[in-house]
Each structure stands twice: as C-alpha cells, then as structure tokens.
Amino acid sequence: MQSETLVVPRHLVSEMILHCKEIYPNEACGILAGKNRTVQKVYKMTNIENSSVSYMMEPREQFTVMKEMREQGLEMSAIYHSHPQSDVHPSPKDINLAFYPDSLYVIVSLINEEQPAIKAFEIKNGLIREVEILII
Amino acid sequence: MAVKVRIPTPLQKLTDGKDEVEGEPGTVISLINNLDKRFPGIGERISEGGKIRRFINIYLNDEDIRFLQNEGTEVKDDDEVSIVPAIAGG
C-alpha cells in the first residue's frame, strides 16, 4: 500500500527550489528519490529543451540516474519540474506525457519568486489527484 | 543463455510485476515483437509500425540504440536491453 503523503525533508525542498531558480527563466526538472514516498535524495537533471514552457530530461543522464537508484535500492518517489510563468497545476502536456503513473509529479511554480508554490500530483490515465506534501 | 530485458515500472503490469524478463537474440525490433507474444500489449507500448515510439528510449548495455542501428541493432545472448520511457512535460 502506497503512502498517501509525499514526505520531503526541508533541506531537500530548499535544494529543489534553488535548482528551479538557477534554471529560471527556463524549466528545471529532476527526480526525488526515496523509499516509498519518503524522499531521501534530489537528482537535478538537465532539461534538453532549454525552454520556459517544456522539459525533457537528458535521456542518458536519466538512464544513469535510474541505474544508480536501482543499485541503491531507491525508488522514483516523484518527478519534479518548474513552471516559471504558470501556476502550480499540471499542464495538458504534463498529463499527456506522464509515463510514470506510480511516481508523483511535483510542480514548483515560480510566479511568485519570493514564495514559490509547490504541489504534488498523481497523474494516472489522464486523471489528476493532488497528494499532500509533508515537509519535515 | 538469453538476453536480459529490463522492464520499466509503468510496463511491469504487463509482465506480471517482473522488472526483468528474458528475451531472444536478434534485432531490437524482433526482440520486442517476441516479448509481445509472451506479454501481450507490451509491443504497442514500445513501438508503432516497426519503429520505437518517440518517448521511449532503448539501451543496449549502456548504449542508446539511436547511436547504433536503431530498431535494427543486433542483440546477442548475455546482452542487457533496457526500456526507459522519457520523462517530459510542459
């Protein structure tokens, strides 16, 4: 049974937000690795689209990170990306390209740069459901 | 001996939950077509009209098959083939 909440240590939330701000005005993307839905590690990934409205992880980097996660017994608890100029909800493209329904999709909206908005969603069969994030 | 095929989480419901299955040597596309006979439905999730789908990446050992001979890349016994859906969005 999967946990209903995504649990993320505070320093990892900061690391993810910092990454999103560094890549601004383009979209940043990465992986939150952990056990079940408790995150232990942030992998900052390269967005090969270099775009402010879309992202695709560099395939080889993704392959290498997934291999490392497997070797370390970590799961892909969540996939994160930023929305530099839009709100914190999944876009139609996010829904169409959600190929990992067992992972959560975390979005960081930077519309308010001082106070980024962060939400987590389950995206399955085109349906979106928000999942609570617990910052510890 | 056989080819080791790594199945990504989203496709494991088609392989009875297995993250690793055995495949037959040949080309990448023949390996996928053969997998589809044992695990119906997996073929169309990976390829369409004999071509690998745009958002699926396939690695032979550590090499992206796009930098080899794509679908025609030869796979031998003891090789490892990894199927990795892209992570993308907007």
JSON list of C-alpha atoms in Angstrom, two decimals:
[
{"chain": "A", "resi": 1, "resn": "MET", "atom": "CA", "xyz": [0.00, 0.00, 0.00]},
{"chain": "A", "resi": 2, "resn": "GLN", "atom": "CA", "xyz": [1.48, 3.31, -1.04]},
{"chain": "A", "resi": 3, "resn": "SER", "atom": "CA", "xyz": [1.60, 6.13, 1.44]},
{"chain": "A", "resi": 4, "resn": "GLU", "atom": "CA", "xyz": [-0.88, 8.91, 0.74]},
{"chain": "A", "resi": 5, "resn": "THR", "atom": "CA", "xyz": [1.58, 11.65, 1.56]},
{"chain": "A", "resi": 6, "resn": "LEU", "atom": "CA", "xyz": [4.85, 12.69, -0.05]},
{"chain": "A", "resi": 7, "resn": "VAL", "atom": "CA", "xyz": [7.34, 13.25, 2.74]},
{"chain": "A", "resi": 8, "resn": "VAL", "atom": "CA", "xyz": [10.25, 15.56, 1.92]},
{"chain": "A", "resi": 9, "resn": "PRO", "atom": "CA", "xyz": [12.97, 16.78, 4.30]},
{"chain": "A", "resi": 10, "resn": "ARG", "atom": "CA", "xyz": [13.11, 20.57, 4.41]},
{"chain": "A", "resi": 11, "resn": "HIS", "atom": "CA", "xyz": [16.69, 20.83, 3.11]},
{"chain": "A", "resi": 12, "resn": "LEU", "atom": "CA", "xyz": [15.74, 18.80, 0.03]},
{"chain": "A", "resi": 13, "resn": "VAL", "atom": "CA", "xyz": [12.79, 21.09, -0.66]},
{"chain": "A", "resi": 14, "resn": "SER", "atom": "CA", "xyz": [15.25, 24.01, -0.50]},
{"chain": "A", "resi": 15, "resn": "GLU", "atom": "CA", "xyz": [17.62, 22.21, -2.86]},
{"chain": "A", "resi": 16, "resn": "MET", "atom": "CA", "xyz": [14.82, 21.64, -5.37]},
{"chain": "A", "resi": 17, "resn": "ILE", "atom": "CA", "xyz": [13.63, 25.26, -5.21]},
{"chain": "A", "resi": 18, "resn": "LEU", "atom": "CA", "xyz": [17.20, 26.52, -5.58]},
{"chain": "A", "resi": 19, "resn": "HIS", "atom": "CA", "xyz": [17.62, 24.36, -8.68]},
{"chain": "A", "resi": 20, "resn": "CYS", "atom": "CA", "xyz": [14.39, 25.75, -10.17]},
{"chain": "A", "resi": 21, "resn": "LYS", "atom": "CA", "xyz": [15.57, 29.31, -9.51]},
{"chain": "A", "resi": 22, "resn": "GLU", "atom": "CA", "xyz": [19.01, 28.64, -11.02]},
{"chain": "A", "resi": 23, "resn": "ILE", "atom": "CA", "xyz": [17.47, 27.41, -14.28]},
{"chain": "A", "resi": 24, "resn": "TYR", "atom": "CA", "xyz": [14.90, 30.23, -14.41]},
{"chain": "A", "resi": 25, "resn": "PRO", "atom": "CA", "xyz": [13.58, 31.55, -16.86]},
{"chain": "A", "resi": 26, "resn": "ASN", "atom": "CA", "xyz": [13.71, 28.01, -18.27]},
{"chain": "A", "resi": 27, "resn": "GLU", "atom": "CA", "xyz": [12.01, 24.99, -16.77]},
{"chain": "A", "resi": 28, "resn": "ALA", "atom": "CA", "xyz": [14.09, 22.89, -14.39]},
{"chain": "A", "resi": 29, "resn": "CYS", "atom": "CA", "xyz": [13.47, 19.17, -13.91]},
{"chain": "A", "resi": 30, "resn": "GLY", "atom": "CA", "xyz": [14.65, 16.45, -11.59]},
{"chain": "A", "resi": 31, "resn": "ILE", "atom": "CA", "xyz": [13.93, 13.31, -9.62]},
{"chain": "A", "resi": 32, "resn": "LEU", "atom": "CA", "xyz": [13.05, 12.92, -5.94]},
{"chain": "A", "resi": 33, "resn": "ALA", "atom": "CA", "xyz": [14.39, 9.51, -4.99]},
{"chain": "A", "resi": 34, "resn": "GLY", "atom": "CA", "xyz": [13.45, 7.64, -1.85]},
{"chain": "A", "resi": 35, "resn": "LYS", "atom": "CA", "xyz": [11.71, 4.72, -0.27]},
{"chain": "A", "resi": 36, "resn": "ASN", "atom": "CA", "xyz": [8.05, 4.51, -0.99]},
{"chain": "A", "resi": 37, "resn": "ARG", "atom": "CA", "xyz": [7.02, 8.17, -0.77]},
{"chain": "A", "resi": 38, "resn": "THR", "atom": "CA", "xyz": [9.66, 9.39, 1.63]},
{"chain": "A", "resi": 39, "resn": "VAL", "atom": "CA", "xyz": [12.29, 11.36, -0.27]},
{"chain": "A", "resi": 40, "resn": "GLN", "atom": "CA", "xyz": [15.98, 10.88, 0.54]},
{"chain": "A", "resi": 41, "resn": "LYS", "atom": "CA", "xyz": [17.76, 12.44, -2.39]},
{"chain": "A", "resi": 42, "resn": "VAL", "atom": "CA", "xyz": [17.33, 15.08, -5.10]},
{"chain": "A", "resi": 43, "resn": "TYR", "atom": "CA", "xyz": [18.71, 14.45, -8.58]},
{"chain": "A", "resi": 44, "resn": "LYS", "atom": "CA", "xyz": [18.92, 17.67, -10.57]},
{"chain": "A", "resi": 45, "resn": "MET", "atom": "CA", "xyz": [18.54, 16.78, -14.22]},
{"chain": "A", "resi": 46, "resn": "THR", "atom": "CA", "xyz": [19.28, 18.57, -17.48]},
{"chain": "A", "resi": 47, "resn": "ASN", "atom": "CA", "xyz": [16.32, 19.87, -19.46]},
{"chain": "A", "resi": 48, "resn": "ILE", "atom": "CA", "xyz": [17.41, 19.28, -23.07]},
{"chain": "A", "resi": 49, "resn": "GLU", "atom": "CA", "xyz": [14.59, 21.50, -24.35]},
{"chain": "A", "resi": 50, "resn": "ASN", "atom": "CA", "xyz": [16.09, 24.65, -22.76]},
{"chain": "A", "resi": 51, "resn": "SER", "atom": "CA", "xyz": [12.61, 26.08, -22.74]},
{"chain": "A", "resi": 52, "resn": "SER", "atom": "CA", "xyz": [10.39, 28.09, -20.42]},
{"chain": "A", "resi": 53, "resn": "VAL", "atom": "CA", "xyz": [7.32, 26.06, -21.41]},
{"chain": "A", "resi": 54, "resn": "SER", "atom": "CA", "xyz": [8.52, 22.47, -21.69]},
{"chain": "A", "resi": 55, "resn": "TYR", "atom": "CA", "xyz": [11.07, 19.96, -20.47]},
{"chain": "A", "resi": 56, "resn": "MET", "atom": "CA", "xyz": [12.59, 16.63, -21.33]},
{"chain": "A", "resi": 57, "resn": "MET", "atom": "CA", "xyz": [15.23, 15.00, -19.18]},
{"chain": "A", "resi": 58, "resn": "GLU", "atom": "CA", "xyz": [18.51, 14.29, -20.92]},
{"chain": "A", "resi": 59, "resn": "PRO", "atom": "CA", "xyz": [17.93, 10.59, -21.76]},
{"chain": "A", "resi": 60, "resn": "ARG", "atom": "CA", "xyz": [21.41, 9.27, -20.94]},
{"chain": "A", "resi": 61, "resn": "GLU", "atom": "CA", "xyz": [21.53, 11.16, -17.66]},
{"chain": "A", "resi": 62, "resn": "GLN", "atom": "CA", "xyz": [18.10, 9.74, -16.81]},
{"chain": "A", "resi": 63, "resn": "PHE", "atom": "CA", "xyz": [19.27, 6.22, -17.65]},
{"chain": "A", "resi": 64, "resn": "THR", "atom": "CA", "xyz": [22.38, 6.62, -15.48]},
{"chain": "A", "resi": 65, "resn": "VAL", "atom": "CA", "xyz": [20.44, 8.03, -12.52]},
{"chain": "A", "resi": 66, "resn": "MET", "atom": "CA", "xyz": [17.81, 5.30, -12.71]},
{"chain": "A", "resi": 67, "resn": "LYS", "atom": "CA", "xyz": [20.55, 2.70, -12.67]},
{"chain": "A", "resi": 68, "resn": "GLU", "atom": "CA", "xyz": [22.18, 4.33, -9.64]},
{"chain": "A", "resi": 69, "resn": "MET", "atom": "CA", "xyz": [18.82, 4.46, -7.86]},
{"chain": "A", "resi": 70, "resn": "ARG", "atom": "CA", "xyz": [18.24, 0.77, -8.56]},
{"chain": "A", "resi": 71, "resn": "GLU", "atom": "CA", "xyz": [21.67, -0.10, -7.20]},
{"chain": "A", "resi": 72, "resn": "GLN", "atom": "CA", "xyz": [20.97, 1.93, -4.06]},
{"chain": "A", "resi": 73, "resn": "GLY", "atom": "CA", "xyz": [17.51, 0.45, -3.58]},
{"chain": "A", "resi": 74, "resn": "LEU", "atom": "CA", "xyz": [15.83, 3.81, -4.15]},
{"chain": "A", "resi": 75, "resn": "GLU", "atom": "CA", "xyz": [12.54, 4.38, -5.94]},
{"chain": "A", "resi": 76, "resn": "MET", "atom": "CA", "xyz": [11.48, 7.31, -8.06]},
{"chain": "A", "resi": 77, "resn": "SER", "atom": "CA", "xyz": [9.12, 8.75, -5.45]},
{"chain": "A", "resi": 78, "resn": "ALA", "atom": "CA", "xyz": [8.47, 11.83, -7.57]},
{"chain": "A", "resi": 79, "resn": "ILE", "atom": "CA", "xyz": [9.45, 13.69, -10.70]},
{"chain": "A", "resi": 80, "resn": "TYR", "atom": "CA", "xyz": [9.66, 17.46, -10.31]},
{"chain": "A", "resi": 81, "resn": "HIS", "atom": "CA", "xyz": [9.72, 20.34, -12.74]},
{"chain": "A", "resi": 82, "resn": "SER", "atom": "CA", "xyz": [9.18, 24.05, -12.57]},
{"chain": "A", "resi": 83, "resn": "HIS", "atom": "CA", "xyz": [6.56, 26.28, -14.11]},
{"chain": "A", "resi": 84, "resn": "PRO", "atom": "CA", "xyz": [8.45, 29.57, -14.43]},
{"chain": "A", "resi": 85, "resn": "GLN", "atom": "CA", "xyz": [5.48, 31.53, -15.72]},
{"chain": "A", "resi": 86, "resn": "SER", "atom": "CA", "xyz": [2.42, 29.48, -14.96]},
{"chain": "A", "resi": 87, "resn": "ASP", "atom": "CA", "xyz": [0.55, 28.18, -11.96]},
{"chain": "A", "resi": 88, "resn": "VAL", "atom": "CA", "xyz": [1.25, 25.07, -9.97]},
{"chain": "A", "resi": 89, "resn": "HIS", "atom": "CA", "xyz": [-1.19, 22.77, -11.79]},
{"chain": "A", "resi": 90, "resn": "PRO", "atom": "CA", "xyz": [-0.23, 20.13, -14.38]},
{"chain": "A", "resi": 91, "resn": "SER", "atom": "CA", "xyz": [-0.43, 21.40, -17.95]},
{"chain": "A", "resi": 92, "resn": "PRO", "atom": "CA", "xyz": [-2.10, 19.35, -20.73]},
{"chain": "A", "resi": 93, "resn": "LYS", "atom": "CA", "xyz": [1.42, 18.34, -21.82]},
{"chain": "A", "resi": 94, "resn": "ASP", "atom": "CA", "xyz": [2.26, 17.19, -18.28]},
{"chain": "A", "resi": 95, "resn": "ILE", "atom": "CA", "xyz": [-0.81, 14.96, -18.36]},
{"chain": "A", "resi": 96, "resn": "ASN", "atom": "CA", "xyz": [-0.19, 13.58, -21.86]},
{"chain": "A", "resi": 97, "resn": "LEU", "atom": "CA", "xyz": [3.43, 12.76, -21.12]},
{"chain": "A", "resi": 98, "resn": "ALA", "atom": "CA", "xyz": [3.01, 11.30, -17.62]},
{"chain": "A", "resi": 99, "resn": "PHE", "atom": "CA", "xyz": [4.55, 7.93, -18.40]},
{"chain": "A", "resi": 100, "resn": "TYR", "atom": "CA", "xyz": [5.30, 7.04, -14.76]},
{"chain": "A", "resi": 101, "resn": "PRO", "atom": "CA", "xyz": [1.92, 6.73, -13.02]},
{"chain": "A", "resi": 102, "resn": "ASP", "atom": "CA", "xyz": [3.50, 5.16, -9.92]},
{"chain": "A", "resi": 103, "resn": "SER", "atom": "CA", "xyz": [5.63, 8.25, -9.32]},
{"chain": "A", "resi": 104, "resn": "LEU", "atom": "CA", "xyz": [4.15, 11.52, -8.15]},
{"chain": "A", "resi": 105, "resn": "TYR", "atom": "CA", "xyz": [4.60, 14.66, -10.21]},
{"chain": "A", "resi": 106, "resn": "VAL", "atom": "CA", "xyz": [5.78, 17.66, -8.23]},
{"chain": "A", "resi": 107, "resn": "ILE", "atom": "CA", "xyz": [5.41, 21.13, -9.73]},
{"chain": "A", "resi": 108, "resn": "VAL", "atom": "CA", "xyz": [7.19, 24.23, -8.49]},
{"chain": "A", "resi": 109, "resn": "SER", "atom": "CA", "xyz": [5.59, 27.45, -9.69]},
{"chain": "A", "resi": 110, "resn": "LEU", "atom": "CA", "xyz": [7.84, 30.49, -9.68]},
{"chain": "A", "resi": 111, "resn": "ILE", "atom": "CA", "xyz": [5.18, 33.07, -10.48]},
{"chain": "A", "resi": 112, "resn": "ASN", "atom": "CA", "xyz": [5.80, 34.46, -7.01]},
{"chain": "A", "resi": 113, "resn": "GLU", "atom": "CA", "xyz": [9.57, 34.24, -6.87]},
{"chain": "A", "resi": 114, "resn": "GLU", "atom": "CA", "xyz": [9.71, 35.05, -3.16]},
{"chain": "A", "resi": 115, "resn": "GLN", "atom": "CA", "xyz": [7.25, 32.34, -2.27]},
{"chain": "A", "resi": 116, "resn": "PRO", "atom": "CA", "xyz": [7.32, 29.51, -4.81]},
{"chain": "A", "resi": 117, "resn": "ALA", "atom": "CA", "xyz": [4.23, 27.31, -4.78]},
{"chain": "A", "resi": 118, "resn": "ILE", "atom": "CA", "xyz": [4.81, 23.56, -4.61]},
{"chain": "A", "resi": 119, "resn": "LYS", "atom": "CA", "xyz": [2.25, 20.82, -5.11]},
{"chain": "A", "resi": 120, "resn": "ALA", "atom": "CA", "xyz": [2.36, 17.08, -5.78]},
{"chain": "A", "resi": 121, "resn": "PHE", "atom": "CA", "xyz": [0.01, 15.18, -8.06]},
{"chain": "A", "resi": 122, "resn": "GLU", "atom": "CA", "xyz": [-0.75, 11.66, -9.02]},
{"chain": "A", "resi": 123, "resn": "ILE", "atom": "CA", "xyz": [-1.39, 11.52, -12.78]},
{"chain": "A", "resi": 124, "resn": "LYS", "atom": "CA", "xyz": [-3.00, 8.27, -13.88]},
{"chain": "A", "resi": 125, "resn": "ASN", "atom": "CA", "xyz": [-4.88, 7.60, -17.10]},
{"chain": "A", "resi": 126, "resn": "GLY", "atom": "CA", "xyz": [-5.24, 11.32, -17.72]},
{"chain": "A", "resi": 127, "resn": "LEU", "atom": "CA", "xyz": [-6.71, 11.93, -14.29]},
{"chain": "A", "resi": 128, "resn": "ILE", "atom": "CA", "xyz": [-5.07, 14.23, -11.76]},
{"chain": "A", "resi": 129, "resn": "ARG", "atom": "CA", "xyz": [-5.28, 13.95, -8.00]},
{"chain": "A", "resi": 130, "resn": "GLU", "atom": "CA", "xyz": [-3.42, 16.22, -5.62]},
{"chain": "A", "resi": 131, "resn": "VAL", "atom": "CA", "xyz": [-1.37, 14.47, -2.94]},
{"chain": "A", "resi": 132, "resn": "GLU", "atom": "CA", "xyz": [-0.33, 16.20, 0.25]},
{"chain": "A", "resi": 133, "resn": "ILE", "atom": "CA", "xyz": [3.33, 17.12, 0.73]},
{"chain": "A", "resi": 134, "resn": "LEU", "atom": "CA", "xyz": [4.65, 16.83, 4.26]},
{"chain": "A", "resi": 135, "resn": "ILE", "atom": "CA", "xyz": [7.83, 18.84, 4.82]},
{"chain": "A", "resi": 136, "resn": "ILE", "atom": "CA", "xyz": [9.80, 17.55, 7.76]},
{"chain": "B", "resi": 1, "resn": "MET", "atom": "CA", "xyz": [21.63, -18.04, -22.08]},
{"chain": "B", "resi": 2, "resn": "ALA", "atom": "CA", "xyz": [19.32, -15.29, -23.15]},
{"chain": "B", "resi": 3, "resn": "VAL", "atom": "CA", "xyz": [19.05, -11.54, -23.40]},
{"chain": "B", "resi": 4, "resn": "LYS", "atom": "CA", "xyz": [18.24, -9.75, -20.16]},
{"chain": "B", "resi": 5, "resn": "VAL", "atom": "CA", "xyz": [15.47, -7.20, -20.69]},
{"chain": "B", "resi": 6, "resn": "ARG", "atom": "CA", "xyz": [14.83, -4.54, -18.06]},
{"chain": "B", "resi": 7, "resn": "ILE", "atom": "CA", "xyz": [11.18, -3.52, -17.86]},
{"chain": "B", "resi": 8, "resn": "PRO", "atom": "CA", "xyz": [10.32, -0.04, -16.55]},
{"chain": "B", "resi": 9, "resn": "THR", "atom": "CA", "xyz": [7.80, 0.28, -13.70]},
{"chain": "B", "resi": 10, "resn": "PRO", "atom": "CA", "xyz": [4.94, 1.52, -15.93]},
{"chain": "B", "resi": 11, "resn": "LEU", "atom": "CA", "xyz": [5.13, -1.64, -18.07]},
{"chain": "B", "resi": 12, "resn": "GLN", "atom": "CA", "xyz": [5.54, -4.14, -15.24]},
{"chain": "B", "resi": 13, "resn": "LYS", "atom": "CA", "xyz": [1.80, -4.70, -15.01]},
{"chain": "B", "resi": 14, "resn": "LEU", "atom": "CA", "xyz": [2.15, -6.40, -18.43]},
{"chain": "B", "resi": 15, "resn": "THR", "atom": "CA", "xyz": [4.99, -8.66, -17.21]},
{"chain": "B", "resi": 16, "resn": "ASP", "atom": "CA", "xyz": [3.29, -9.96, -14.06]},
{"chain": "B", "resi": 17, "resn": "GLY", "atom": "CA", "xyz": [5.18, -7.41, -11.98]},
{"chain": "B", "resi": 18, "resn": "LYS", "atom": "CA", "xyz": [8.62, -8.55, -13.16]},
{"chain": "B", "resi": 19, "resn": "ASP", "atom": "CA", "xyz": [11.25, -5.86, -13.60]},
{"chain": "B", "resi": 20, "resn": "GLU", "atom": "CA", "xyz": [13.45, -8.18, -15.60]},
{"chain": "B", "resi": 21, "resn": "VAL", "atom": "CA", "xyz": [12.48, -10.76, -18.23]},
{"chain": "B", "resi": 22, "resn": "GLU", "atom": "CA", "xyz": [14.35, -12.90, -20.73]},
{"chain": "B", "resi": 23, "resn": "GLY", "atom": "CA", "xyz": [14.37, -12.02, -24.41]},
{"chain": "B", "resi": 24, "resn": "GLU", "atom": "CA", "xyz": [15.50, -13.72, -27.57]},
{"chain": "B", "resi": 25, "resn": "PRO", "atom": "CA", "xyz": [18.60, -12.67, -29.50]},
{"chain": "B", "resi": 26, "resn": "GLY", "atom": "CA", "xyz": [18.05, -10.98, -32.87]},
{"chain": "B", "resi": 27, "resn": "THR", "atom": "CA", "xyz": [17.33, -7.36, -33.68]},
{"chain": "B", "resi": 28, "resn": "VAL", "atom": "CA", "xyz": [15.81, -4.97, -31.15]},
{"chain": "B", "resi": 29, "resn": "ILE", "atom": "CA", "xyz": [12.50, -4.94, -33.01]},
{"chain": "B", "resi": 30, "resn": "SER", "atom": "CA", "xyz": [12.32, -8.74, -33.24]},
{"chain": "B", "resi": 31, "resn": "LEU", "atom": "CA", "xyz": [13.06, -8.95, -29.53]},
{"chain": "B", "resi": 32, "resn": "ILE", "atom": "CA", "xyz": [10.14, -6.59, -28.82]},
{"chain": "B", "resi": 33, "resn": "ASN", "atom": "CA", "xyz": [7.81, -8.49, -31.14]},
{"chain": "B", "resi": 34, "resn": "ASN", "atom": "CA", "xyz": [8.74, -11.72, -29.39]},
{"chain": "B", "resi": 35, "resn": "LEU", "atom": "CA", "xyz": [8.16, -10.15, -25.98]},
{"chain": "B", "resi": 36, "resn": "ASP", "atom": "CA", "xyz": [4.69, -9.15, -27.16]},
{"chain": "B", "resi": 37, "resn": "LYS", "atom": "CA", "xyz": [3.83, -12.81, -27.80]},
{"chain": "B", "resi": 38, "resn": "ARG", "atom": "CA", "xyz": [4.53, -13.63, -24.16]},
{"chain": "B", "resi": 39, "resn": "PHE", "atom": "CA", "xyz": [3.32, -10.35, -22.70]},
{"chain": "B", "resi": 40, "resn": "PRO", "atom": "CA", "xyz": [0.51, -9.17, -24.97]},
{"chain": "B", "resi": 41, "resn": "GLY", "atom": "CA", "xyz": [0.24, -5.40, -25.26]},
{"chain": "B", "resi": 42, "resn": "ILE", "atom": "CA", "xyz": [3.85, -4.62, -24.43]},
{"chain": "B", "resi": 43, "resn": "GLY", "atom": "CA", "xyz": [4.82, -4.28, -28.10]},
{"chain": "B", "resi": 44, "resn": "GLU", "atom": "CA", "xyz": [2.48, -1.42, -28.89]},
{"chain": "B", "resi": 45, "resn": "ARG", "atom": "CA", "xyz": [3.55, 0.43, -25.75]},
{"chain": "B", "resi": 46, "resn": "ILE", "atom": "CA", "xyz": [7.15, 0.41, -27.03]},
{"chain": "B", "resi": 47, "resn": "SER", "atom": "CA", "xyz": [6.85, 0.54, -30.79]},
{"chain": "B", "resi": 48, "resn": "GLU", "atom": "CA", "xyz": [4.49, 1.51, -33.57]},
{"chain": "B", "resi": 49, "resn": "GLY", "atom": "CA", "xyz": [4.72, 0.29, -37.16]},
{"chain": "B", "resi": 50, "resn": "GLY", "atom": "CA", "xyz": [8.11, -1.31, -36.52]},
{"chain": "B", "resi": 51, "resn": "LYS", "atom": "CA", "xyz": [9.60, 1.89, -35.08]},
{"chain": "B", "resi": 52, "resn": "ILE", "atom": "CA", "xyz": [10.40, 2.66, -31.47]},
{"chain": "B", "resi": 53, "resn": "ARG", "atom": "CA", "xyz": [8.00, 5.28, -30.12]},
{"chain": "B", "resi": 54, "resn": "ARG", "atom": "CA", "xyz": [9.33, 8.81, -29.76]},
{"chain": "B", "resi": 55, "resn": "PHE", "atom": "CA", "xyz": [9.10, 8.91, -25.98]},
{"chain": "B", "resi": 56, "resn": "ILE", "atom": "CA", "xyz": [10.72, 5.52, -25.41]},
{"chain": "B", "resi": 57, "resn": "ASN", "atom": "CA", "xyz": [14.49, 5.20, -25.11]},
{"chain": "B", "resi": 58, "resn": "ILE", "atom": "CA", "xyz": [16.16, 1.82, -25.50]},
{"chain": "B", "resi": 59, "resn": "TYR", "atom": "CA", "xyz": [19.67, 0.98, -24.34]},
{"chain": "B", "resi": 60, "resn": "LEU", "atom": "CA", "xyz": [21.74, -1.98, -25.41]},
{"chain": "B", "resi": 61, "resn": "ASN", "atom": "CA", "xyz": [24.00, -2.46, -22.41]},
{"chain": "B", "resi": 62, "resn": "ASP", "atom": "CA", "xyz": [24.98, 1.19, -21.84]},
{"chain": "B", "resi": 63, "resn": "GLU", "atom": "CA", "xyz": [24.49, 2.47, -25.38]},
{"chain": "B", "resi": 64, "resn": "ASP", "atom": "CA", "xyz": [21.42, 4.30, -26.72]},
{"chain": "B", "resi": 65, "resn": "ILE", "atom": "CA", "xyz": [20.28, 2.31, -29.78]},
{"chain": "B", "resi": 66, "resn": "ARG", "atom": "CA", "xyz": [19.75, 5.60, -31.65]},
{"chain": "B", "resi": 67, "resn": "PHE", "atom": "CA", "xyz": [23.54, 5.81, -31.79]},
{"chain": "B", "resi": 68, "resn": "LEU", "atom": "CA", "xyz": [23.75, 2.20, -33.01]},
{"chain": "B", "resi": 69, "resn": "GLN", "atom": "CA", "xyz": [21.41, 0.84, -35.67]},
{"chain": "B", "resi": 70, "resn": "ASN", "atom": "CA", "xyz": [18.13, 1.80, -34.02]},
{"chain": "B", "resi": 71, "resn": "GLU", "atom": "CA", "xyz": [15.48, -0.92, -34.29]},
{"chain": "B", "resi": 72, "resn": "GLY", "atom": "CA", "xyz": [17.88, -3.00, -36.39]},
{"chain": "B", "resi": 73, "resn": "THR", "atom": "CA", "xyz": [20.56, -3.13, -33.68]},
{"chain": "B", "resi": 74, "resn": "GLU", "atom": "CA", "xyz": [21.69, -6.71, -33.14]},
{"chain": "B", "resi": 75, "resn": "VAL", "atom": "CA", "xyz": [21.23, -8.13, -29.65]},
{"chain": "B", "resi": 76, "resn": "LYS", "atom": "CA", "xyz": [23.13, -11.21, -28.52]},
{"chain": "B", "resi": 77, "resn": "ASP", "atom": "CA", "xyz": [22.88, -13.67, -25.66]},
{"chain": "B", "resi": 78, "resn": "ASP", "atom": "CA", "xyz": [24.04, -12.14, -22.38]},
{"chain": "B", "resi": 79, "resn": "ASP", "atom": "CA", "xyz": [23.37, -8.59, -23.60]},
{"chain": "B", "resi": 80, "resn": "GLU", "atom": "CA", "xyz": [21.20, -6.35, -21.45]},
{"chain": "B", "resi": 81, "resn": "VAL", "atom": "CA", "xyz": [18.42, -4.31, -23.04]},
{"chain": "B", "resi": 82, "resn": "SER", "atom": "CA", "xyz": [16.81, -1.51, -21.01]},
{"chain": "B", "resi": 83, "resn": "ILE", "atom": "CA", "xyz": [13.48, 0.06, -21.95]},
{"chain": "B", "resi": 84, "resn": "VAL", "atom": "CA", "xyz": [13.22, 3.56, -20.49]},
{"chain": "B", "resi": 85, "resn": "PRO", "atom": "CA", "xyz": [10.23, 5.84, -21.09]},
{"chain": "B", "resi": 86, "resn": "ALA", "atom": "CA", "xyz": [11.21, 9.50, -21.33]},
{"chain": "B", "resi": 87, "resn": "ILE", "atom": "CA", "xyz": [10.44, 11.96, -18.57]},
{"chain": "B", "resi": 88, "resn": "ALA", "atom": "CA", "xyz": [8.96, 15.05, -20.14]},
{"chain": "B", "resi": 89, "resn": "GLY", "atom": "CA", "xyz": [6.19, 17.59, -19.88]},
{"chain": "B", "resi": 90, "resn": "GLY", "atom": "CA", "xyz": [5.44, 21.26, -20.08]}
]
